[in-house]
Amino acid sequence: MNVKIKSLFKKKISPYIIAEIGINHDGDFKKAKNLIKLAKSSGAHAVKFQLFKAEDLYVKSSKVFKIVKKLELSYSNIEKLRKYAKKIKIDFICTPFSLKAASFLKKINVNAIKIASMDANNFILISECIKLKLPLIISTGMCNKLDLLNLNKKLISLNAINIVIMHCLSNYPCKSIDVNLNSIKQFKKIFNRKFKIGYSDHTVGITACLNSIFKGAQVIEKHFTEKKNNKNDHIHSADENDMKILSSFSNDYLKSAGNENFFNKRKDLKNKKIFRRGIYASKNIIRFSKLSREQINLVRPQNQPNINLDEKIFSKKINKNVKKNQQITQKDINNYKL
């Protein structure tokens, strides 16, 4: 079932899984489109892309400028990918690395905008994205506590709503020992408004993602690839099988977690009469005789509600004749509440 980002602000929602395509398309449109298809079949709620020009990120004299240039997807290709995602009913999220890109994402009506960790302190970009009135997801890699407090203060001043704050470690790949998922509780204290808290993962495998759900992450972002290898983000990406496991766990998690009204509405209450012990005569019992251990068997089925088996029964008298193997009910015992 496709879950809209806006639905994250409803009370009941399973952790929302984002397949981060990032640059794993290697600049190839066909591969990018296929990754959307694979993400959908794996059960992810959304795919996420990055919209950038190399000059949005580096000066032309930089050693990595030409490498990044090859990983660009054109604005027209991003629009085509958004349409394809809509066609197969999977949410489409994208990270803009310029104001122009952000404006374009509003134009093509993406389901949400993602702010990369490198821009967690870029309040010029964040402010413009909030004005677009789209759900906004903000990664917080490299942020110390002061950075987080400043971000929260800025979001409050802008009356921001529909915000998800992502705990993230900007190491590629990241060691599991370094992710400190207990920080999710601290995030909830710092961002104590109606912002959701999620986790953006860069570890190898999906164990950290699963553990983050137990720590209270409501949105999980995991890099996604056709095939794992030791190149770029492919190293710490999930493949289709990994994503199926993560998505399945996410969908089942809230269902199995249940709610506070469990005890009086639990589905096994009806089994009391079948699986719990009732009181049966082990021999013929004469009316008005005092019950003893030798006279009864405590065996299934109970056949009546709310029985509490207690030694007090052995001080009570039976008020009728009972045949061997016949069940003894509350009415059959003087002044005893079963």
Coordinates of N, CA and C in Angstrom, one line a residue, residues 54-162:
A54 N 26.8 20.0 -11.9 CA 28.1 19.9 -11.2 C 28.5 21.2 -10.6
E55 N 28.2 22.3 -11.3 CA 28.5 23.6 -10.8 C 27.8 24.1 -9.6
D56 N 26.7 23.3 -9.3 CA 25.9 23.6 -8.0 C 26.7 23.1 -6.8
L57 N 27.7 22.2 -7.1 CA 28.4 21.6 -6.0 C 29.9 21.9 -5.9
Y58 N 30.5 22.1 -7.0 CA 32.0 22.3 -7.1 C 32.4 23.4 -8.1
V59 N 33.5 24.0 -7.8 CA 34.1 24.9 -8.8 C 34.7 24.0 -9.9
K60 N 34.7 24.6 -11.1 CA 35.2 23.8 -12.3 C 36.6 23.3 -12.1
S61 N 37.4 24.0 -11.3 CA 38.8 23.6 -11.2 C 39.0 22.4 -10.2
S62 N 37.9 22.0 -9.6 CA 37.9 20.9 -8.6 C 38.2 19.6 -9.3
K63 N 39.0 18.7 -8.6 CA 39.4 17.4 -9.2 C 38.2 16.5 -9.5
V64 N 37.1 16.7 -8.7 CA 35.9 15.8 -8.9 C 34.8 16.4 -9.7
F65 N 35.0 17.6 -10.3 CA 34.0 18.3 -11.1 C 33.6 17.4 -12.2
K66 N 34.5 16.9 -13.0 CA 34.2 16.1 -14.2 C 33.5 14.8 -13.8
I67 N 33.9 14.2 -12.7 CA 33.3 13.0 -12.2 C 31.8 13.2 -11.9
V68 N 31.6 14.3 -11.2 CA 30.2 14.6 -10.8 C 29.4 15.0 -12.0
K69 N 30.0 15.6 -13.0 CA 29.3 16.0 -14.2 C 28.7 14.8 -14.9
K70 N 29.4 13.7 -14.9 CA 28.9 12.5 -15.5 C 27.7 11.9 -14.8
L71 N 27.5 12.3 -13.6 CA 26.4 11.7 -12.7 C 25.1 12.5 -12.7
E72 N 25.1 13.6 -13.5 CA 23.9 14.4 -13.6 C 22.8 13.7 -14.3
L73 N 21.6 14.1 -13.8 CA 20.4 13.7 -14.6 C 19.8 15.1 -15.0
S74 N 19.4 15.2 -16.2 CA 18.8 16.5 -16.7 C 17.5 16.8 -16.0
Y75 N 17.1 18.0 -16.0 CA 15.8 18.4 -15.5 C 14.6 17.7 -16.2
S76 N 14.8 17.5 -17.5 CA 13.7 16.8 -18.2 C 13.7 15.3 -17.9
N77 N 14.8 14.8 -17.6 CA 14.8 13.3 -17.2 C 14.2 13.2 -15.8
I78 N 14.5 14.1 -14.9 CA 13.9 14.1 -13.6 C 12.4 14.1 -13.7
E79 N 11.9 15.0 -14.6 CA 10.5 15.1 -14.8 C 9.9 13.8 -15.3
K80 N 10.6 13.2 -16.2 CA 10.1 11.9 -16.8 C 10.1 10.8 -15.7
L81 N 11.1 10.8 -14.8 CA 11.2 9.8 -13.8 C 10.0 10.1 -12.8
R82 N 9.7 11.3 -12.5 CA 8.6 11.6 -11.6 C 7.3 11.1 -12.1
K83 N 7.1 11.3 -13.4 CA 5.9 10.8 -14.1 C 5.8 9.3 -14.0
Y84 N 6.9 8.6 -14.2 CA 6.9 7.2 -14.2 C 6.6 6.7 -12.8
A85 N 7.2 7.3 -11.8 CA 6.9 6.9 -10.4 C 5.5 7.1 -10.1
K86 N 4.9 8.2 -10.5 CA 3.4 8.4 -10.3 C 2.6 7.3 -11.0
K87 N 3.1 6.9 -12.2 CA 2.3 5.9 -12.9 C 2.3 4.6 -12.2
I88 N 3.4 4.2 -11.6 CA 3.5 2.9 -10.9 C 3.2 3.0 -9.4
K89 N 2.8 4.2 -9.0 CA 2.3 4.5 -7.6 C 3.3 4.2 -6.6
I90 N 4.4 5.0 -6.7 CA 5.4 5.0 -5.7 C 5.8 6.5 -5.5
D91 N 5.9 7.0 -4.3 CA 6.2 8.4 -4.0 C 7.6 8.8 -4.6
F92 N 7.7 10.0 -5.0 CA 8.9 10.5 -5.6 C 9.4 11.7 -4.8
I93 N 10.6 11.6 -4.3 CA 11.2 12.6 -3.5 C 12.5 13.0 -4.1
C94 N 12.9 14.2 -4.0 CA 14.1 14.7 -4.7 C 14.9 15.7 -3.8
T95 N 16.2 15.7 -3.9 CA 17.0 16.7 -3.2 C 17.5 17.7 -4.2
P96 N 17.1 19.0 -4.0 CA 17.6 20.1 -4.8 C 18.9 20.6 -4.3
F97 N 19.9 20.9 -5.1 CA 21.1 21.5 -4.7 C 21.3 23.0 -5.1
S98 N 20.1 23.5 -5.5 CA 20.1 25.0 -5.9 C 18.7 25.5 -5.7
L99 N 18.5 26.8 -5.7 CA 17.2 27.3 -5.6 C 16.4 27.1 -6.9
K100 N 17.1 27.1 -8.0 CA 16.4 26.8 -9.3 C 15.9 25.3 -9.3
A101 N 16.7 24.4 -8.7 CA 16.2 23.0 -8.7 C 15.0 22.9 -7.8
A102 N 15.0 23.6 -6.6 CA 13.9 23.5 -5.7 C 12.6 24.0 -6.4
S103 N 12.7 25.1 -7.1 CA 11.6 25.7 -7.8 C 11.0 24.7 -8.8
F104 N 11.9 24.0 -9.5 CA 11.5 23.0 -10.5 C 10.8 21.8 -9.9
L105 N 11.3 21.4 -8.7 CA 10.7 20.3 -8.0 C 9.2 20.6 -7.6
K106 N 9.0 21.8 -7.2 CA 7.6 22.3 -6.9 C 6.8 22.2 -8.2
K107 N 7.3 22.6 -9.3 CA 6.6 22.7 -10.6 C 6.2 21.3 -11.0
I108 N 7.0 20.3 -10.8 CA 6.6 18.9 -11.2 C 5.9 18.2 -10.1
N109 N 5.7 18.9 -9.0 CA 4.8 18.3 -7.9 C 5.4 17.0 -7.3
V110 N 6.6 17.1 -6.8 CA 7.2 15.9 -6.1 C 6.4 15.7 -4.8
N111 N 6.5 14.5 -4.2 CA 5.8 14.2 -3.0 C 6.5 14.9 -1.8
A112 N 7.8 15.1 -1.9 CA 8.5 15.8 -0.8 C 9.9 16.2 -1.3
I113 N 10.4 17.2 -0.6 CA 11.8 17.7 -0.9 C 12.7 17.2 0.2
K114 N 13.9 16.8 -0.1 CA 14.9 16.4 0.9 C 16.0 17.4 0.8
I115 N 16.4 17.8 2.0 CA 17.6 18.7 2.2 C 18.7 17.8 2.6
A116 N 19.8 17.8 1.8 CA 21.0 17.0 2.1 C 21.7 17.5 3.4
S117 N 22.5 16.6 4.0 CA 23.2 17.0 5.2 C 24.2 18.2 4.9
M118 N 24.7 18.3 3.7 CA 25.6 19.4 3.4 C 24.9 20.7 3.5
D119 N 23.6 20.7 3.4 CA 22.8 22.0 3.5 C 22.0 22.1 4.7
A120 N 22.3 21.3 5.8 CA 21.5 21.4 7.0 C 21.7 22.8 7.7
N121 N 22.7 23.5 7.3 CA 22.9 24.9 7.9 C 22.7 25.9 6.8
N122 N 22.1 25.5 5.6 CA 21.9 26.4 4.5 C 20.5 26.9 4.6
F123 N 20.3 27.9 5.5 CA 18.9 28.4 5.8 C 18.3 29.2 4.6
I124 N 19.2 29.6 3.7 CA 18.7 30.2 2.5 C 17.9 29.2 1.7
L125 N 18.4 28.0 1.5 CA 17.8 27.0 0.7 C 16.6 26.4 1.5
I126 N 16.8 26.2 2.8 CA 15.7 25.6 3.6 C 14.5 26.5 3.7
S127 N 14.8 27.8 3.8 CA 13.7 28.8 3.9 C 12.9 28.8 2.6
E128 N 13.5 28.7 1.5 CA 12.9 28.7 0.2 C 12.1 27.5 0.0
C129 N 12.6 26.3 0.4 CA 11.9 25.1 0.3 C 10.6 25.0 1.2
I130 N 10.7 25.6 2.4 CA 9.5 25.7 3.2 C 8.4 26.5 2.6
K131 N 8.8 27.6 1.9 CA 7.8 28.4 1.2 C 7.1 27.7 0.1
L132 N 7.7 26.6 -0.4 CA 7.1 25.8 -1.5 C 5.9 25.0 -1.0
K133 N 5.8 24.9 0.3 CA 4.7 24.2 1.0 C 4.6 22.7 0.5
L134 N 5.7 22.1 0.5 CA 5.8 20.7 0.3 C 6.4 20.0 1.5
P135 N 6.0 18.8 1.8 CA 6.7 18.1 3.0 C 8.2 18.2 2.8
L136 N 8.9 18.4 3.9 CA 10.4 18.6 3.8 C 11.1 17.7 4.8
I137 N 12.1 17.0 4.2 CA 12.9 16.0 5.0 C 14.3 16.6 5.1
I138 N 14.9 16.7 6.3 CA 16.2 17.3 6.5 C 17.1 16.4 7.1
S139 N 18.2 16.0 6.4 CA 19.3 15.2 7.0 C 20.2 16.0 7.8
T140 N 20.8 15.5 8.9 CA 21.6 16.2 9.8 C 23.0 15.7 10.0
G141 N 23.5 15.1 9.0 CA 24.9 14.6 9.1 C 25.8 15.8 9.4
M142 N 26.9 15.6 10.2 CA 27.9 16.6 10.6 C 27.4 17.7 11.5
C143 N 26.1 17.5 12.0 CA 25.6 18.5 12.9 C 25.9 18.2 14.3
N144 N 26.5 19.2 15.1 CA 26.6 19.0 16.5 C 25.4 19.5 17.2
K145 N 25.3 19.5 18.5 CA 24.1 19.9 19.2 C 23.7 21.3 18.9
L146 N 24.7 22.2 18.9 CA 24.4 23.6 18.6 C 23.7 23.8 17.2
D147 N 24.3 23.0 16.2 CA 23.7 23.1 14.9 C 22.2 22.6 14.9
L148 N 22.0 21.6 15.6 CA 20.6 21.1 15.7 C 19.7 22.1 16.4
L149 N 20.2 22.7 17.5 CA 19.3 23.7 18.1 C 19.1 24.9 17.2
N150 N 20.1 25.3 16.5 CA 19.9 26.4 15.5 C 18.9 26.1 14.4
L151 N 19.0 24.8 14.0 CA 18.0 24.4 13.0 C 16.6 24.4 13.5
N152 N 16.4 23.8 14.7 CA 15.1 23.8 15.3 C 14.6 25.2 15.5
K153 N 15.4 26.1 16.0 CA 15.0 27.5 16.2 C 14.6 28.2 14.8
K154 N 15.3 27.9 13.8 CA 15.0 28.4 12.5 C 13.6 27.9 12.0
L155 N 13.4 26.6 12.1 CA 12.2 26.0 11.7 C 11.0 26.6 12.4
I156 N 11.2 26.8 13.7 CA 10.1 27.4 14.5 C 9.8 28.8 14.1
S157 N 10.8 29.5 13.8 CA 10.6 30.9 13.4 C 9.9 31.0 12.0
L158 N 10.1 30.0 11.2 CA 9.4 29.9 9.9 C 8.0 29.3 9.9
N159 N 7.6 28.9 11.2 CA 6.3 28.2 11.3 C 6.2 27.0 10.4
A160 N 7.3 26.2 10.3 CA 7.4 25.1 9.5 C 6.5 23.9 9.9
I161 N 5.9 23.3 9.0 CA 5.1 22.1 9.3 C 5.5 21.0 8.3
N162 N 5.0 19.8 8.5 CA 5.3 18.7 7.6 C 6.8 18.5 7.4

